[in-house]
Short mmCIF file of C-alpha atoms in Angstrom, two decimals:
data_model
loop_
_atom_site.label_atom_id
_atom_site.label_comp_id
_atom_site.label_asym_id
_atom_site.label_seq_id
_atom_site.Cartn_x
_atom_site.Cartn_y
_atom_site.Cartn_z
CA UNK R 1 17.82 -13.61 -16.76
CA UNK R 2 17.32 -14.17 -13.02
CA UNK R 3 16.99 -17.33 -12.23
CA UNK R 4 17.46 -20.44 -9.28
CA UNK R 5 18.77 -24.00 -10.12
CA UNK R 6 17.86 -26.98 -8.03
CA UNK R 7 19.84 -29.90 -9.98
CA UNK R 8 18.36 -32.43 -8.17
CA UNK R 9 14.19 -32.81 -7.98
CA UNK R 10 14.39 -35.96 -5.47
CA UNK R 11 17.12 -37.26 -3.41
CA UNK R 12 16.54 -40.17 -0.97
CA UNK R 13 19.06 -40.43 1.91
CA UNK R 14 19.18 -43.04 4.53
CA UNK R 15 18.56 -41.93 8.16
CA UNK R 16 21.77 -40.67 10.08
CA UNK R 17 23.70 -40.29 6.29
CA UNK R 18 24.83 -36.51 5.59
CA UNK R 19 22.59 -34.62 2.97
CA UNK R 20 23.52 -32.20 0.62
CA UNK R 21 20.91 -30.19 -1.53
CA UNK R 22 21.96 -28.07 -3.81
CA UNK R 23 21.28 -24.74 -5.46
CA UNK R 24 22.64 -22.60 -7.84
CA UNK R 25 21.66 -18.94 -9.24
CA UNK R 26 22.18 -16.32 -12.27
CA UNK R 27 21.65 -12.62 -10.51
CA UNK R 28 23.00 -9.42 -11.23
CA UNK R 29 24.36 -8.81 -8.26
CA UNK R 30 25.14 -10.89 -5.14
CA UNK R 31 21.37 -11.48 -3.88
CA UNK R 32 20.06 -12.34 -0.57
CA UNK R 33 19.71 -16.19 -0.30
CA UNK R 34 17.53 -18.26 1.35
CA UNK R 35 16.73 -21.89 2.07
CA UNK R 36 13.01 -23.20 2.77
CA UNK R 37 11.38 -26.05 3.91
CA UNK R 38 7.75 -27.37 3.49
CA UNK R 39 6.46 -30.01 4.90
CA UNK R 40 3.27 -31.52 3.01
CA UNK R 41 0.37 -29.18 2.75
CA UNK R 42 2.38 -26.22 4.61
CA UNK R 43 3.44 -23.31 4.12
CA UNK R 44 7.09 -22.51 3.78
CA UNK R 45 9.64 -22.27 7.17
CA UNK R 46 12.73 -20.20 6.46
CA UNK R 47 15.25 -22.76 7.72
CA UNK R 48 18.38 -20.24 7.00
CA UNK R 49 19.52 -16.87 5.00
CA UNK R 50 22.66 -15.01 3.79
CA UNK R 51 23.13 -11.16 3.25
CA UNK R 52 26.44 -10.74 4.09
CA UNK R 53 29.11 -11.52 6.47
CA UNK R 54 30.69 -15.24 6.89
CA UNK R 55 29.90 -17.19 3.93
CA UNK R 56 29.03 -20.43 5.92
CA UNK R 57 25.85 -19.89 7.88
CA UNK R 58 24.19 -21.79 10.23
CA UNK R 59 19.89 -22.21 10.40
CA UNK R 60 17.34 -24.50 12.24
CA UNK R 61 17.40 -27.62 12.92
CA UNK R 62 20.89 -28.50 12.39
CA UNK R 63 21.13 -27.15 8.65
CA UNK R 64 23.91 -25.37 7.49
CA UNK R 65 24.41 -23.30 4.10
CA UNK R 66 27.49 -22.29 1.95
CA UNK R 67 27.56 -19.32 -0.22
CA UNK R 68 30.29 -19.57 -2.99
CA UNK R 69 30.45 -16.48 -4.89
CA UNK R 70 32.48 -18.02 -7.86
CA UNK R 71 30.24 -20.49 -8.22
CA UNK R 72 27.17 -18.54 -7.18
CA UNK R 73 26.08 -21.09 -5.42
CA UNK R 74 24.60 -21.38 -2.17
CA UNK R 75 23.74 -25.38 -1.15
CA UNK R 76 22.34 -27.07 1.55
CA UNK R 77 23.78 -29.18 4.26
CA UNK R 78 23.44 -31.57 7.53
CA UNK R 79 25.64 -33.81 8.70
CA UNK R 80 22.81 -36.19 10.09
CA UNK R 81 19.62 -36.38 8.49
CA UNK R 82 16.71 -37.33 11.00
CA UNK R 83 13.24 -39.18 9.34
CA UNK R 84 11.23 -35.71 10.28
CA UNK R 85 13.72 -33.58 7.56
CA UNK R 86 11.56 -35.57 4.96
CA UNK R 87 10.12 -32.49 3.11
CA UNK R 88 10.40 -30.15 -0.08
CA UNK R 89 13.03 -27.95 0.11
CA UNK R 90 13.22 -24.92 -1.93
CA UNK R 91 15.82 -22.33 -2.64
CA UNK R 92 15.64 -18.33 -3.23
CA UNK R 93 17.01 -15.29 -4.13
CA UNK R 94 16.16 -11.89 -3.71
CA UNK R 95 17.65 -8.86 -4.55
CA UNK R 96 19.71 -6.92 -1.94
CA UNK R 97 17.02 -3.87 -1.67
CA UNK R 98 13.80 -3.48 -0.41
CA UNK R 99 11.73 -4.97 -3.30
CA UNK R 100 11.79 -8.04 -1.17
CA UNK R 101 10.73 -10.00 -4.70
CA UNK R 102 11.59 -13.99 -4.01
CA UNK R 103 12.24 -16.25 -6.89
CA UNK R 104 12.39 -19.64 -5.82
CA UNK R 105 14.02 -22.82 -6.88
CA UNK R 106 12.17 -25.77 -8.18
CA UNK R 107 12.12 -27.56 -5.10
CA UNK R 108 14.19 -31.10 -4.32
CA UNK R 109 11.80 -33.57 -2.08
CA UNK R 110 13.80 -35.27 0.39
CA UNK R 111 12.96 -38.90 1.25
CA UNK R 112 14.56 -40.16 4.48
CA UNK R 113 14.53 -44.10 4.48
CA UNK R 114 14.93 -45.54 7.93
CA UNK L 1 8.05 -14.55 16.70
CA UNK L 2 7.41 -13.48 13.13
CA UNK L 3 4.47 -15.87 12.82
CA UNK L 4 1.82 -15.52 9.82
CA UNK L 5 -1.32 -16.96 9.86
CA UNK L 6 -4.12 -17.49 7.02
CA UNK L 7 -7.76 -18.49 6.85
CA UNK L 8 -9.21 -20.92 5.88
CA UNK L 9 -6.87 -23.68 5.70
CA UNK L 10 -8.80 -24.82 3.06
CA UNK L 11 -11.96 -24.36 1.09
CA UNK L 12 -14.51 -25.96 -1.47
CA UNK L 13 -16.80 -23.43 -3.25
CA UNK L 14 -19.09 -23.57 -6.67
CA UNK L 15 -17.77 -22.23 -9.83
CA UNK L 16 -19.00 -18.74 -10.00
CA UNK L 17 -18.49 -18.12 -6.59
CA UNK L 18 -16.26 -15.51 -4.48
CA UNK L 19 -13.85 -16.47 -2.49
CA UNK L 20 -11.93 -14.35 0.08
CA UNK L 21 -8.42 -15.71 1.46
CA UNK L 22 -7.13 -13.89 4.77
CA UNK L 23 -3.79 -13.57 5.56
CA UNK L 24 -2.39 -11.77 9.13
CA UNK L 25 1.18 -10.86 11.01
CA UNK L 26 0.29 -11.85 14.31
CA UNK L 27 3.54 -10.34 15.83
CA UNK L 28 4.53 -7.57 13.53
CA UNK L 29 3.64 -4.68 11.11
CA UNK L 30 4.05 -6.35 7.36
CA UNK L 31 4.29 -3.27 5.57
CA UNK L 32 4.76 -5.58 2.34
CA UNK L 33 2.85 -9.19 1.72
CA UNK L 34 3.08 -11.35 -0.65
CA UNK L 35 0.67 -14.05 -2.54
CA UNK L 36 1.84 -17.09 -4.28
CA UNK L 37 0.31 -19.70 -6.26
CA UNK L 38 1.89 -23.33 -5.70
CA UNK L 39 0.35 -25.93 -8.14
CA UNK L 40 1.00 -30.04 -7.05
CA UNK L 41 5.22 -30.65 -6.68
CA UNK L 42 5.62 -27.19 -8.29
CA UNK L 43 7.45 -24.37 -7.20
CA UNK L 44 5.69 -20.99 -5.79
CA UNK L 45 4.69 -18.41 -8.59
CA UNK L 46 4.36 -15.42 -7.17
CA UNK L 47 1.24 -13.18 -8.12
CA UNK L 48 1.46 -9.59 -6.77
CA UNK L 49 2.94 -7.68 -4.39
CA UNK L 50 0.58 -5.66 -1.89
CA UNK L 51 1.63 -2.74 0.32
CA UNK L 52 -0.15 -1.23 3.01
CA UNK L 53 -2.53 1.71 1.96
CA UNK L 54 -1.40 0.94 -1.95
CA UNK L 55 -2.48 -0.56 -4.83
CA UNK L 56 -0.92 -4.10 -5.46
CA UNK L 57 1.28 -4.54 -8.20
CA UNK L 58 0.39 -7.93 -9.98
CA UNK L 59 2.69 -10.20 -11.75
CA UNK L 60 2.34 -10.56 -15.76
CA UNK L 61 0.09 -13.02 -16.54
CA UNK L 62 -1.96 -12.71 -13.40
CA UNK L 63 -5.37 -11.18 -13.84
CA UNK L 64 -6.20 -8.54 -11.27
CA UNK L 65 -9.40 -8.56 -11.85
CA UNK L 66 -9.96 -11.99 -10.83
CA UNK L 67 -7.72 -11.83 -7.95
CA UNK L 68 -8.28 -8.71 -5.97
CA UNK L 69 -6.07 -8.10 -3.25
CA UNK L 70 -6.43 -5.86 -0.56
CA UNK L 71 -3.78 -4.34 2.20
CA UNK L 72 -5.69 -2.26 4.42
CA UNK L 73 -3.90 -2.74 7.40
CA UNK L 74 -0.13 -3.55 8.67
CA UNK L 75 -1.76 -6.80 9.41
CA UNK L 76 -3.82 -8.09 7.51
CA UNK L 77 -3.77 -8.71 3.68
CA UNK L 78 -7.10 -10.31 1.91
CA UNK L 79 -7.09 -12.06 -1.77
CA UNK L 80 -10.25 -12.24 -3.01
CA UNK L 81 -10.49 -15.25 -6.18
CA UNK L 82 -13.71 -13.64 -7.85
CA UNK L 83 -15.54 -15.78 -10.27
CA UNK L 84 -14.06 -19.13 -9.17
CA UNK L 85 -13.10 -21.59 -12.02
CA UNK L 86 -12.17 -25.06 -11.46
CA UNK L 87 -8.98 -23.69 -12.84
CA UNK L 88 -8.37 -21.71 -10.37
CA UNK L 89 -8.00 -24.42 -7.67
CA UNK L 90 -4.55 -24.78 -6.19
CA UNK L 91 -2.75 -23.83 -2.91
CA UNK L 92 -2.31 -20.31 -2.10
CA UNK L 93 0.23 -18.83 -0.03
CA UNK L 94 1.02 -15.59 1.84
CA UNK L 95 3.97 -14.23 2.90
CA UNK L 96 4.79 -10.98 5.16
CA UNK L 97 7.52 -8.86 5.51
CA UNK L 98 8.21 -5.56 7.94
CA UNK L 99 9.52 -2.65 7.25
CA UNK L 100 13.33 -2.93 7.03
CA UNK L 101 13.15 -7.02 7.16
CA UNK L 102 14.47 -8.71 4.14
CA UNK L 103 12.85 -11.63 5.06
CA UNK L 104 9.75 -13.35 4.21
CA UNK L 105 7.85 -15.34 6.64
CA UNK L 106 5.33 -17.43 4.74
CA UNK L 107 1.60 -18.39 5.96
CA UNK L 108 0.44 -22.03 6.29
CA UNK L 109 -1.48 -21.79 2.73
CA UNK L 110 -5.33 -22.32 1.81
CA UNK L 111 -6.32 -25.16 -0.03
CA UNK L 112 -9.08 -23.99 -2.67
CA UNK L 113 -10.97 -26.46 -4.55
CA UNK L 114 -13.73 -25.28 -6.96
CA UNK L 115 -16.34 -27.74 -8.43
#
């Protein structure tokens, strides 16, 4: 079955301290991946994706996501974290066609303490 | 650019009542939206799938007789909650995608509340 793992619902960091956020998937096939962010009573912001290409991407905001095939997983990262990255952060997968069909992680709430 | 808007933000109506949820691409054709359901600290469900000029294909489990969704244009997709329930309260969420994209870019959501 298709699924996205999110290990960890909460994680509090302290302000300035790296952040890692992780994510794990069962697919078929490699899917498209994707990292959200939602800020209380938002919608969702696409903060960074992977099709192909370089495994280590780069998105908004100073994130940064790995995709490891052999461990198909795909986590989160920043080197800093800043007070405003406090937020939900879900991750997705879709399948690489034009179904465009998301399934999305449980979420893990960040909570930056100053 | 890629921006996707919804309205209302939020709303309170009576059980029994209609309610109509708007969602728009304001800077491109979304030949495909989306609508989720996001219940408190939960993840997004997603109901149905809407094309432009089609039908919508609905999840399992989702009635679509209760949650009519329209596509009429490359802009604008409508879901209409008809027969409100208290049940039926949550967040609801759009998302939009063009033609070719692989990417979804999600609305801001509408609140419903139904007493």
């Amino acid at each position: 079955a298709q699924s996205v793992t999110q290990p960890d619902i909460h994680i509090t960091v302290s302000e300035g301290a790296s952040l890692e956020l992780r994510c794990n998937y069962s697919y078929g096939a490699t899917p498209y991946l994707f990292w959200y962010v939602q800020s209380p009573g938002q919608g969702l912001q696409l903060l960074l994706k992977y099709f192909s290409g370089d495994t280590l991407v780069q998105g908004i905001k100073g994130f940064e996501a790995e995709f490891k095939r052999s461990q198909s997983s795909f986590n989160l990262r920043k080197p800093s974290v800043h007070w405003s990255d406090a937020a939900e952060y879900f991750c997705a997968v879709g399948p690489p066609s034009n179904t465009g069909k998301l399934i999305f992680g449980q979420g893990t709430t960040l909570q930056v303490k100053p | 650019g890629a921006v996707v808007s919804q309205h209302p933000s939020w709303v309170i109506c009576k059980s029994g009542t209609s309610v109509k949820i708007e969602c728009r691409s304001l800077d491109f054709q979304a030949t495909t939206m989306f609508w989720y359901r996001q219940f408190p600290k939960q993840s997004l469900m997603l109901m149905a799938t809407s094309n432009e000029g089609s039908k919508a294909t609905y999840e399992q489990g989702v009635e679509k007789d209760k949650f009519l969704i329209n596509h009429a244009s490359l802009t604008l997709s409508t879901l209409t909650v008809t027969s409100a329930h208290p049940e039926d309260s949550s967040f609801y969420i759009c998302s939009a995608r063009g033609t070719g994209r692989e990417t979804q870019y999600f609305g801001p959501g509408t609140r419903l509340l139904v007493l």
